[in-house]
mmCIF file of C-alpha atoms in Angstrom:
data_model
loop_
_atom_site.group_PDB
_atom_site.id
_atom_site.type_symbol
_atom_site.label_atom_id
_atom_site.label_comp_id
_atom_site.label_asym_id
_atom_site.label_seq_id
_atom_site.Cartn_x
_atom_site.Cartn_y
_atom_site.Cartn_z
ATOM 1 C CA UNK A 789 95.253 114.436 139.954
ATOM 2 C CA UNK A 790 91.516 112.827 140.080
ATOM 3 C CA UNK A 791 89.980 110.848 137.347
ATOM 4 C CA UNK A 792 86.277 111.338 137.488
ATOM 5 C CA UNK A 793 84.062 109.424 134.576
ATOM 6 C CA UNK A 794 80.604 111.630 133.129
ATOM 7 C CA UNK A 795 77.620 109.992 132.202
ATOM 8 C CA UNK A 796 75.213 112.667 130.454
ATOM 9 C CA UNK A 797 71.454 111.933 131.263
ATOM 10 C CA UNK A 798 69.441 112.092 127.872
ATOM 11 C CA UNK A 799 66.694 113.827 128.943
ATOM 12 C CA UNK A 800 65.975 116.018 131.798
ATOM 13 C CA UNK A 801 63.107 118.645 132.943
ATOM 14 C CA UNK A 802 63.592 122.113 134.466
ATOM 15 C CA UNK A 803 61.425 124.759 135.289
ATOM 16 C CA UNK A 804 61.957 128.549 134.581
ATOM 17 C CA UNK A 805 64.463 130.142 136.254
ATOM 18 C CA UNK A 806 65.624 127.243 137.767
ATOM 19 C CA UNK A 807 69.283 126.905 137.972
ATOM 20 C CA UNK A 808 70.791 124.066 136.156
ATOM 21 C CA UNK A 809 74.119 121.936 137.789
ATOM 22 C CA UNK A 810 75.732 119.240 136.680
ATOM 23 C CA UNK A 811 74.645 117.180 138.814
ATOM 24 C CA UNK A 812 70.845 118.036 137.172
ATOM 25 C CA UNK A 813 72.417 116.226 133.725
ATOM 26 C CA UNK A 814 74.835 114.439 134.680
ATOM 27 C CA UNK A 815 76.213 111.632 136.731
ATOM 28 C CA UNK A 816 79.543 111.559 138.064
ATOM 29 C CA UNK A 817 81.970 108.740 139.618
ATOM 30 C CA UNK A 818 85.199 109.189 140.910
ATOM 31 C CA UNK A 819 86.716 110.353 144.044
ATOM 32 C CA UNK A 820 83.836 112.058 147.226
ATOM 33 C CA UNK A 821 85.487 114.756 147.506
ATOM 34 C CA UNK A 822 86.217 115.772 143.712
ATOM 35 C CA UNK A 823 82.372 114.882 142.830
ATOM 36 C CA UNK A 824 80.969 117.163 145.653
ATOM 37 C CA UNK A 825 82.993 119.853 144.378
ATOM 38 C CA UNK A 826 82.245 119.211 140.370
ATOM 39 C CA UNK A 827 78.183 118.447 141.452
ATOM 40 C CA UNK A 828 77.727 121.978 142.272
ATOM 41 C CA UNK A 829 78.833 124.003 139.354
ATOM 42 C CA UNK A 830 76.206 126.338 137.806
ATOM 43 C CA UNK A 831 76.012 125.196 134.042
ATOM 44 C CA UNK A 832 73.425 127.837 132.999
ATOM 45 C CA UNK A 833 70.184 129.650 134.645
ATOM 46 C CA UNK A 834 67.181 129.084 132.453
ATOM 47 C CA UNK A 835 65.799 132.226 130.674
ATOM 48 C CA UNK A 836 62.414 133.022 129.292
ATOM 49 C CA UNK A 837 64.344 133.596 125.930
ATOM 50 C CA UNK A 838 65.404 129.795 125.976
ATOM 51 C CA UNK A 839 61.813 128.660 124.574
ATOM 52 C CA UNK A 840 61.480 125.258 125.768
ATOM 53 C CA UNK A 841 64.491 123.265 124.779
ATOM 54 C CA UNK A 842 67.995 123.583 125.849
ATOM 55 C CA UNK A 843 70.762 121.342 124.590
ATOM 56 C CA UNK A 844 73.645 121.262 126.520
ATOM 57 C CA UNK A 845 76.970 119.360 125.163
ATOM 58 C CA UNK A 846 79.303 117.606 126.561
ATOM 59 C CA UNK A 847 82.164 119.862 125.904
ATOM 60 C CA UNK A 848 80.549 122.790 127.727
ATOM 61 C CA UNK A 849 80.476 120.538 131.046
ATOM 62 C CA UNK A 850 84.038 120.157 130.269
ATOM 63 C CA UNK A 851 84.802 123.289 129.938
ATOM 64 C CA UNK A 852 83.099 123.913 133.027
ATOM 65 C CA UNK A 853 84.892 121.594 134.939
ATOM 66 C CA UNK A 854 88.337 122.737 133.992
ATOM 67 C CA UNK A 855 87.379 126.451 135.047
ATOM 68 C CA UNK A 856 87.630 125.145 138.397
ATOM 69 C CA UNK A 857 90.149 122.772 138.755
ATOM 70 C CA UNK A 858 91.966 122.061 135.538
ATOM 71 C CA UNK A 859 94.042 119.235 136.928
ATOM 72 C CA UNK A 860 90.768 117.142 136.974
ATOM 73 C CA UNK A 861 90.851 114.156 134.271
ATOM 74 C CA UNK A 862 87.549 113.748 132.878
ATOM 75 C CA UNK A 863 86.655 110.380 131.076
ATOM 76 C CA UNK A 864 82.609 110.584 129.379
ATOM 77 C CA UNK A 865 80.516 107.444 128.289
ATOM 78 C CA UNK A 866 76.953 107.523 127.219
ATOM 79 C CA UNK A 867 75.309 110.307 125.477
ATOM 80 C CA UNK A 868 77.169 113.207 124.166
ATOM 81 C CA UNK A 869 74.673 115.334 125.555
ATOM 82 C CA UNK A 870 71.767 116.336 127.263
ATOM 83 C CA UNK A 871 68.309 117.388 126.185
ATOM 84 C CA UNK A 872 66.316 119.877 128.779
ATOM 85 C CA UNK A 873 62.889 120.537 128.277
ATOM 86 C CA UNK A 874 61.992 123.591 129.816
ATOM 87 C CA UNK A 875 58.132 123.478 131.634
ATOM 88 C CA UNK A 876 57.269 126.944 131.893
ATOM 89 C CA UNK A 877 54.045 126.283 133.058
ATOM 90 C CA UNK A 878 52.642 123.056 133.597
ATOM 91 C CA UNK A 879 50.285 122.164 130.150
ATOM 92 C CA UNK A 880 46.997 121.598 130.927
ATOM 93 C CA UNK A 881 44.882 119.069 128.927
ATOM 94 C CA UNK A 882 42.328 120.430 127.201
ATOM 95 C CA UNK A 883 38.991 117.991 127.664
ATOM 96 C CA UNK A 884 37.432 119.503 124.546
ATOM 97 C CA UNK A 885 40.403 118.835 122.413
ATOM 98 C CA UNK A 886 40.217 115.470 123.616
ATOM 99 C CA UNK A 887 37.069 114.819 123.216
ATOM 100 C CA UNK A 888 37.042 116.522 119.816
ATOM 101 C CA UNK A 889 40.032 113.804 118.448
ATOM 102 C CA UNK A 890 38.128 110.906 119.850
ATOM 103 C CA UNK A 891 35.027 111.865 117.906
ATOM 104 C CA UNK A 892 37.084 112.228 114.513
ATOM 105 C CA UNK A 893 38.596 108.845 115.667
ATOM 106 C CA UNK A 894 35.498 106.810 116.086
ATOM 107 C CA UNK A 895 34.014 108.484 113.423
ATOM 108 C CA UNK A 896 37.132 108.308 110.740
ATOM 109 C CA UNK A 897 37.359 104.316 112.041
ATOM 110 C CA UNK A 898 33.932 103.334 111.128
ATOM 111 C CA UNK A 899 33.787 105.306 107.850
ATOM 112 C CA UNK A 900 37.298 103.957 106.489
ATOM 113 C CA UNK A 901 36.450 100.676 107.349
ATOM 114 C CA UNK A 902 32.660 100.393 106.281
ATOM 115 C CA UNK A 903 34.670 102.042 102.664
ATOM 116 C CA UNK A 904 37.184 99.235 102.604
ATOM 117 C CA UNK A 905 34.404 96.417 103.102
ATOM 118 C CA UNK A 906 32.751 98.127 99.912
ATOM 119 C CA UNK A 907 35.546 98.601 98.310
ATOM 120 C CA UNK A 908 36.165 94.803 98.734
ATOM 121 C CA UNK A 909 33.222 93.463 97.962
ATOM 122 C CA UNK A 910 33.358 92.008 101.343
ATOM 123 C CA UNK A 911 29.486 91.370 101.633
ATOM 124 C CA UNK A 912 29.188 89.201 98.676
ATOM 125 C CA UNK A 913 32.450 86.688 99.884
ATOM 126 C CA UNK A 914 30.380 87.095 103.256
ATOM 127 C CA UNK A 915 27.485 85.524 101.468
ATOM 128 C CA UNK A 916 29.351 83.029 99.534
ATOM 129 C CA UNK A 917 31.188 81.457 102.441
ATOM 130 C CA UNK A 918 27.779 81.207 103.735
ATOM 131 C CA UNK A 919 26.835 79.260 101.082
ATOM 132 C CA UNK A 920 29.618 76.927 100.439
ATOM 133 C CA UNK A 921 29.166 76.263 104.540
ATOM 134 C CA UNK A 922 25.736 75.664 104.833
ATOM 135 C CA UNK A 923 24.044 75.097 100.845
ATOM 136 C CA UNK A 924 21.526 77.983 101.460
ATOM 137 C CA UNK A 925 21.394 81.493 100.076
ATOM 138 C CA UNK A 926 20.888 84.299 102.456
ATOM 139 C CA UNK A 927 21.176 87.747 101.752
ATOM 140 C CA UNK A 928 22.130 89.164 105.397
ATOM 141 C CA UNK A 929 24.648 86.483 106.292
ATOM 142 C CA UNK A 930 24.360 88.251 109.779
ATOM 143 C CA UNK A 931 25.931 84.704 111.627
ATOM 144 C CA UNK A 932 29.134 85.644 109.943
ATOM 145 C CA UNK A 933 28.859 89.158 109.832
ATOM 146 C CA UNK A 934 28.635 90.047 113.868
ATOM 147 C CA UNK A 935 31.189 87.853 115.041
ATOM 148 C CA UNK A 936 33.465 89.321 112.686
ATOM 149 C CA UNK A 937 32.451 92.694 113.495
ATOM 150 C CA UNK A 938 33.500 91.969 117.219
ATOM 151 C CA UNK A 939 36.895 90.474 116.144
ATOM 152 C CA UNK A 940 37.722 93.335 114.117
ATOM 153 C CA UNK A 941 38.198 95.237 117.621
ATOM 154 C CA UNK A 942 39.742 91.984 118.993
ATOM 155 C CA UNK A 943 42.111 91.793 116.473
ATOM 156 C CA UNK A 944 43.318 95.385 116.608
ATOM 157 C CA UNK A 945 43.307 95.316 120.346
ATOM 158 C CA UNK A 946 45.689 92.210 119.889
ATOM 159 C CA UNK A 947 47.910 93.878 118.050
ATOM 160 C CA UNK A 948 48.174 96.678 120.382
ATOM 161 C CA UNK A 949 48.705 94.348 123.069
ATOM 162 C CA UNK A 950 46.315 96.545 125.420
ATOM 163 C CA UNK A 951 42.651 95.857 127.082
ATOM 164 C CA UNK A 952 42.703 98.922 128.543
ATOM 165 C CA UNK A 953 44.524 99.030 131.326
ATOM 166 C CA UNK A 954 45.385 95.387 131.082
ATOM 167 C CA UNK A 955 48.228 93.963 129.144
ATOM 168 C CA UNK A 956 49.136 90.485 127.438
ATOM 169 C CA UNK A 957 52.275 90.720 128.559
ATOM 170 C CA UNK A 958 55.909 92.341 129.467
ATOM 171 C CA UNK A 959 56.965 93.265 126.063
ATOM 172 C CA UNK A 960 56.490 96.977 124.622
ATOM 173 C CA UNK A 961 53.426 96.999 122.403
ATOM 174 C CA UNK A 962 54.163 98.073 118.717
ATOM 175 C CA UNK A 963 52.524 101.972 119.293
ATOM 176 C CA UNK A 964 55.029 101.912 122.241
ATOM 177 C CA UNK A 965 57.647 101.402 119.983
ATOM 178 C CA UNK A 966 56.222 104.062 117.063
ATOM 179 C CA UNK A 967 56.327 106.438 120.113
ATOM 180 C CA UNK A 968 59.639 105.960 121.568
ATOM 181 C CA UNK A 969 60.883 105.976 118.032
ATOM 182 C CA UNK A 970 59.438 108.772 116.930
ATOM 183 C CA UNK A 971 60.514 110.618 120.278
ATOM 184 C CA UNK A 972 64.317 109.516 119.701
ATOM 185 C CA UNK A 973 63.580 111.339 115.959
ATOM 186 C CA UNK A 974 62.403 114.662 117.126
ATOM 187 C CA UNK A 975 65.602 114.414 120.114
ATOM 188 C CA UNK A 976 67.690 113.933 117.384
ATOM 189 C CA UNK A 977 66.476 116.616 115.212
ATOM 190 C CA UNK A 978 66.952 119.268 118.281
ATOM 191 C CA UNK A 979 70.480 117.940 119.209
ATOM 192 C CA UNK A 980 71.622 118.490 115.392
ATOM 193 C CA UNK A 981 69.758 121.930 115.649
ATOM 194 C CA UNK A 982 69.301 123.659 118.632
ATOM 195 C CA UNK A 983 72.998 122.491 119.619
ATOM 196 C CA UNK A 984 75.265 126.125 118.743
ATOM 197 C CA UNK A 985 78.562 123.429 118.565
ATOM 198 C CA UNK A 986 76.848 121.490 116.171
ATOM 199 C CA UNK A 987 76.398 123.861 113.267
ATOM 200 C CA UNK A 988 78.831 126.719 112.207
ATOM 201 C CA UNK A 989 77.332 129.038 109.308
ATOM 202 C CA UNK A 990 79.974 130.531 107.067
ATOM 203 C CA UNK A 991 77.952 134.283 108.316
ATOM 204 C CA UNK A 992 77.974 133.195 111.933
ATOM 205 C CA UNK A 993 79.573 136.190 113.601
ATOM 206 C CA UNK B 266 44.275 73.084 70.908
ATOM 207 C CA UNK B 267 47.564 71.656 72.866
ATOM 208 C CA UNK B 268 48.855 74.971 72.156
ATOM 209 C CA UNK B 269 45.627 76.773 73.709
ATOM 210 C CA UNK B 270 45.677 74.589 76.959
ATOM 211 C CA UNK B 271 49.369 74.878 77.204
ATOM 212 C CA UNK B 272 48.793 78.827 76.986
ATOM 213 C CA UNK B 273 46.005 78.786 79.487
ATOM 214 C CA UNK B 274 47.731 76.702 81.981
ATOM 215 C CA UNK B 275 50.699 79.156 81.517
ATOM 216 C CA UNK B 276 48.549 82.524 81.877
ATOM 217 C CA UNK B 277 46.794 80.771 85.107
ATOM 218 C CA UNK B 278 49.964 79.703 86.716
ATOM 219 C CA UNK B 279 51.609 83.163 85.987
ATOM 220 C CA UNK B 280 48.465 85.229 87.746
ATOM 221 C CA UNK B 281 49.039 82.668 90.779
ATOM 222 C CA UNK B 282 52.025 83.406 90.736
ATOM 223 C CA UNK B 283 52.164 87.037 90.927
ATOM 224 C CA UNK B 284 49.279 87.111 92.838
ATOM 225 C CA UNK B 285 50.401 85.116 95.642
ATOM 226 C CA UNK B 286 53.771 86.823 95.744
ATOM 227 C CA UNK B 287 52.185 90.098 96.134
ATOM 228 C CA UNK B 288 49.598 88.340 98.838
ATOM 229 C CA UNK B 289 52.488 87.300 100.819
ATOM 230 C CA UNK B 290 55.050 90.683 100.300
ATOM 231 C CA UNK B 291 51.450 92.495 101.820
ATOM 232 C CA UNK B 292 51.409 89.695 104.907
ATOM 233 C CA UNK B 293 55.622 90.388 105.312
ATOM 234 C CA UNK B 294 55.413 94.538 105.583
ATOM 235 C CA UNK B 295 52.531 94.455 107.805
ATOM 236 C CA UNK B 296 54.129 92.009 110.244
ATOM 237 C CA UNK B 297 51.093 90.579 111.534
ATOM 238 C CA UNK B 298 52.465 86.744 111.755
ATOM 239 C CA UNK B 299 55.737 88.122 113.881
ATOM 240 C CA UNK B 300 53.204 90.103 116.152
ATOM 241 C CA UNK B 301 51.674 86.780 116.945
ATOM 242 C CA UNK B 302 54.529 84.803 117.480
ATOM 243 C CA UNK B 303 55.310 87.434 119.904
ATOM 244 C CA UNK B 304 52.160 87.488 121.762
ATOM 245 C CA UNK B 305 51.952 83.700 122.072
ATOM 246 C CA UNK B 306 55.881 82.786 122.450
ATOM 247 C CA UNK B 307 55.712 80.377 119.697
ATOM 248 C CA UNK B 308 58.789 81.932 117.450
ATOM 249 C CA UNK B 309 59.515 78.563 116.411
ATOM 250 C CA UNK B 310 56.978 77.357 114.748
ATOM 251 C CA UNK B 311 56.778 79.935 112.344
ATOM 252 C CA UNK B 312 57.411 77.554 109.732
ATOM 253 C CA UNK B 313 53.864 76.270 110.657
ATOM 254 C CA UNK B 314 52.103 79.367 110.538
ATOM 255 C CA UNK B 315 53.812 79.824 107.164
ATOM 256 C CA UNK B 316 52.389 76.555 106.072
ATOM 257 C CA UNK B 317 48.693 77.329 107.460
ATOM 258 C CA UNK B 318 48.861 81.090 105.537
ATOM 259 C CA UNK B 319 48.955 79.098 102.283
ATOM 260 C CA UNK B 320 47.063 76.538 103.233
ATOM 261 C CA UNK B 321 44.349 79.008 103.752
ATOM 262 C CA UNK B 322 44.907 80.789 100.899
ATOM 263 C CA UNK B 323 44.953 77.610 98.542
ATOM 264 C CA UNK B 324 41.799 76.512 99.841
ATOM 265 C CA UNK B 325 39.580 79.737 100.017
ATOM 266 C CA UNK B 326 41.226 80.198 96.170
ATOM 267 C CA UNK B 327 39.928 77.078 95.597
ATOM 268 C CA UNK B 328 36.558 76.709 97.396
ATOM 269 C CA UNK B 329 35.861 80.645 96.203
ATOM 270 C CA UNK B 330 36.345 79.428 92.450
ATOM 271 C CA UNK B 331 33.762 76.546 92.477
ATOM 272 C CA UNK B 332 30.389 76.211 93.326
ATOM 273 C CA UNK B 333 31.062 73.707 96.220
ATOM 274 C CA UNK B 334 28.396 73.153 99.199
ATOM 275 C CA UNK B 335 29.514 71.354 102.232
ATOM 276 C CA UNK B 336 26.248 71.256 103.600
ATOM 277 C CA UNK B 337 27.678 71.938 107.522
ATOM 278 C CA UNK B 338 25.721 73.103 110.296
ATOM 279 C CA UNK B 339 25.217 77.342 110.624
ATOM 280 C CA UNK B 340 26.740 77.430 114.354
ATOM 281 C CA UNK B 341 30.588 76.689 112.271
ATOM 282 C CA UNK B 342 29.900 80.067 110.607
ATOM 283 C CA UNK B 343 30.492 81.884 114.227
ATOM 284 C CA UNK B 344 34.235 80.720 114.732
ATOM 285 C CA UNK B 345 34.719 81.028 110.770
ATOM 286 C CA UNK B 346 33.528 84.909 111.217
ATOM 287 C CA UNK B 347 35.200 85.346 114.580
ATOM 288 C CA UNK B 348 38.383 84.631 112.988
ATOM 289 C CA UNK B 349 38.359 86.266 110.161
ATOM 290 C CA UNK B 350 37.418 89.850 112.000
ATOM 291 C CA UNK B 351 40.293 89.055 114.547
ATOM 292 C CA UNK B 352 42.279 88.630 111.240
ATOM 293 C CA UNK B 353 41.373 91.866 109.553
ATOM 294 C CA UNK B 354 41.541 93.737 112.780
ATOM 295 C CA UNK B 355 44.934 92.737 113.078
ATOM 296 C CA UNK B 356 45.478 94.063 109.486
ATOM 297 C CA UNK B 357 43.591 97.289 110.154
ATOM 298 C CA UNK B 358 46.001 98.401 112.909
ATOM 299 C CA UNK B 359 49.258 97.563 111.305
ATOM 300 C CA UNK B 360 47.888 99.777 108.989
ATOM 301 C CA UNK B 361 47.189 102.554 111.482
ATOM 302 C CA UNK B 362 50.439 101.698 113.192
ATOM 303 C CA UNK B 363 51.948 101.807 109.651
ATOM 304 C CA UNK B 364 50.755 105.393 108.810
ATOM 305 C CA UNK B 365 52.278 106.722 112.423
ATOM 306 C CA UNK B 366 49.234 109.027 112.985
ATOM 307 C CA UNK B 367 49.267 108.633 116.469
ATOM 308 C CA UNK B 368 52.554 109.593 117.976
ATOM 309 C CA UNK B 369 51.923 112.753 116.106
ATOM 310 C CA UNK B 370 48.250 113.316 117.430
ATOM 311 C CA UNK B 371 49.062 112.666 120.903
ATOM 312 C CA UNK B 372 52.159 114.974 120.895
ATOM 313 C CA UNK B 373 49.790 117.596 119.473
ATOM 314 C CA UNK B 374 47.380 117.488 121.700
ATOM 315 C CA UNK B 375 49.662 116.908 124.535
ATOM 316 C CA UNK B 376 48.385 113.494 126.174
ATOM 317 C CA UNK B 377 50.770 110.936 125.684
ATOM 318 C CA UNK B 378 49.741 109.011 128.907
ATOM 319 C CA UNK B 379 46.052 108.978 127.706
ATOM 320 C CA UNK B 380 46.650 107.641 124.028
ATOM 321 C CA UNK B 381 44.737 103.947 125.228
ATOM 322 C CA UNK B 382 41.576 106.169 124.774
ATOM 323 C CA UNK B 383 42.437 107.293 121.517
ATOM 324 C CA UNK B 384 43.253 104.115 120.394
ATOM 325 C CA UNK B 385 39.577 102.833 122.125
ATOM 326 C CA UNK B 386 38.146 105.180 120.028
ATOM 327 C CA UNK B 387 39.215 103.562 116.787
ATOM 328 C CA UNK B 388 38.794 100.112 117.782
ATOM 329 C CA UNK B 389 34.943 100.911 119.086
ATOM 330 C CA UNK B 390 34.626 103.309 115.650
ATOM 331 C CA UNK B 391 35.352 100.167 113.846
ATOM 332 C CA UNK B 392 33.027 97.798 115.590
ATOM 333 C CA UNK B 393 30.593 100.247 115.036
ATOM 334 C CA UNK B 394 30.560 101.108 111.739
ATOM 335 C CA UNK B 395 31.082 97.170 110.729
ATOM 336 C CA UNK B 396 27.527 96.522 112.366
ATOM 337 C CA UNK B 397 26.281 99.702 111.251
ATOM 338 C CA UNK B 398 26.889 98.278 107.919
ATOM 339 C CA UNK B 399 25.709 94.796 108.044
ATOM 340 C CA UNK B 400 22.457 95.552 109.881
ATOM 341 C CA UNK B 401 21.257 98.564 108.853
ATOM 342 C CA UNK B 402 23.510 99.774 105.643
ATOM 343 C CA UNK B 403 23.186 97.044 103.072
ATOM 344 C CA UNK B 404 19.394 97.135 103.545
ATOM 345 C CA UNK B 405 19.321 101.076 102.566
#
């Protein structure tokens, strides 16, 4: 009898059609000659009626596995199962889309944030400070006014933790984070829903 | 007339109060001062930074409220605006970040590697329309 330990990945690609192992979403220790036999074992082909997610869990792998050789002892660890996002044909971006969002970007920034500088009466502390500074009264207190136009962007790109290409350093930026976080949300929501061992329906025949 | 001053002194110091609580709850969701901290490895003295936030605030209360004039040369009003854009920038994108609009937009339009741009667009739209406004909006 062979112990072999199971590591599901958490995310993998396929493409249509393709095949899917175990070896594809999982990794395996334990004994060569057990693992080269377990690696191989067709999971699932992928259909054109599987839409672009396929959730496979961990108990199907078992079951898998024991449909060959049930004397095999199988100890998991990680995930509980795997995510595979089918690419059925490679997404192409659309330049006009892009373009499109940029424009509402730029445009959406500079309105919102010429409407909060009204909406703060940010003009008139501009023109105060320049007065309590310097003793004069000026009504375009432009000296203050374009240097803290330019560190407006500074500041955000601070935050961000991004010129560009170029980074501050090592750490994950906070829109990193939002991403990955909002990625582990929507893999969450699939392996609740998309997973058949998950939910049983009372009419589920 | 005791009992006016005493009320007055009571109303101002509840406004401060509440006003300053709600100044620094605003400062604590946004997480600007931790962000910093971050970026320049000075976790420790956050106790400092504390101290300079109310520092600030107590003297731009204070200097906003009277009719002071320090009489100082223009060229300090360069840092003074520098900083204070860096400051608000920083406030406008927790906000963004806040609001999660762009993990959604770039999963929609499918360009996750390319969101920089996205986010270049903002930062340039807001540079923009801040000059927009100083030089050529007020005067309208």
């Amino acid at each position: 009898m062979a112990v072999v330990y199971i590591r599901m990945r958490n995310r993998v690609q396929a493409k249509g059609n393709q095949t899917v192992r175990i070896k594809d979403i999982a990794r395996i220790i334990g004994p060569e000659e057990v693992i080269t036999k377990i690696e191989e074992i067709i999971l699932l082909t992928v259909k054109k009626e599987d839409k672009n997610i396929i959730v496979i869990d961990l108990a199907q792998v078992i079951m898998a596995i024991r449909k060959v050789d049930p004397t095999i002892e199988v100890e998991t660890f990680g995930p509980s199962q795997t995510i595979i996002e089918i690419i059925l044909s490679k997404k192409k971006m659309s330049y006009l889309s892009f373009a499109l969002v940029w424009f509402l970007l730029f445009v959406g920034g500079g309105m919102t944030i010429m409407n909060f500088h009204v909406d703060v009466s940010m003009g008139e502390v501009h023109q105060k400070i320049f007065t309590i500074i310097t003793g004069k009264v000026e009504d375009k207190p432009l000296l203050i006014q374009i240097p803290y136009s330019f560190g407006l962007g500074m500041g955000m790109i601070l935050f961000f933790n991004h010129f560009f290409k170029k980074r501050f350093n090592e750490e994950p930026s906070p829109l990193e984070v939002e991403m990955f976080n909002y990625q582990q949300d929507l893999d969450r929501y699939v392996i609740m829903n998309e997973n058949k061992e998950n939910v049983r329906h009372l009419d589920d025949r | 007339m005791t009992g006016k001053i005493i009320f007055g002194i009571f109303v101002g110091l509840a406004g401060g109060f509440a006003t300053g609580a709600g100044f620094v709850a605003f400062l604590t969701v946004l997480g600007v001062i931790p962000r910093l901290t971050q970026l320049t490895k000075t976790m420790k003295m956050i106790h400092y930074y504390e101290g300079a936030i109310i520092a600030g605030v107590v003297a731009g209360t204070w200097l906003g409220l009277q009719e002071t004039e320090l009489s100082l040369p223009h060229f300090l009003l360069i840092p003074i605006g520098l900083a204070d854009g860096i400051f608000n920038g920083m406030l406008a994108a927790a906000l963004t970040e806040v609001l999660n609009v762009f993990p959604v937009l770039s999963k929609r339009i499918g360009i996750q590697e390319k969101i920089i741009y996205l986010l270049m667009a903002l930062v340039l739209g807001k540079i923009a329309g801040s000059l927009f406004q100083w030089i050529y909006f007020v005067d309208l």
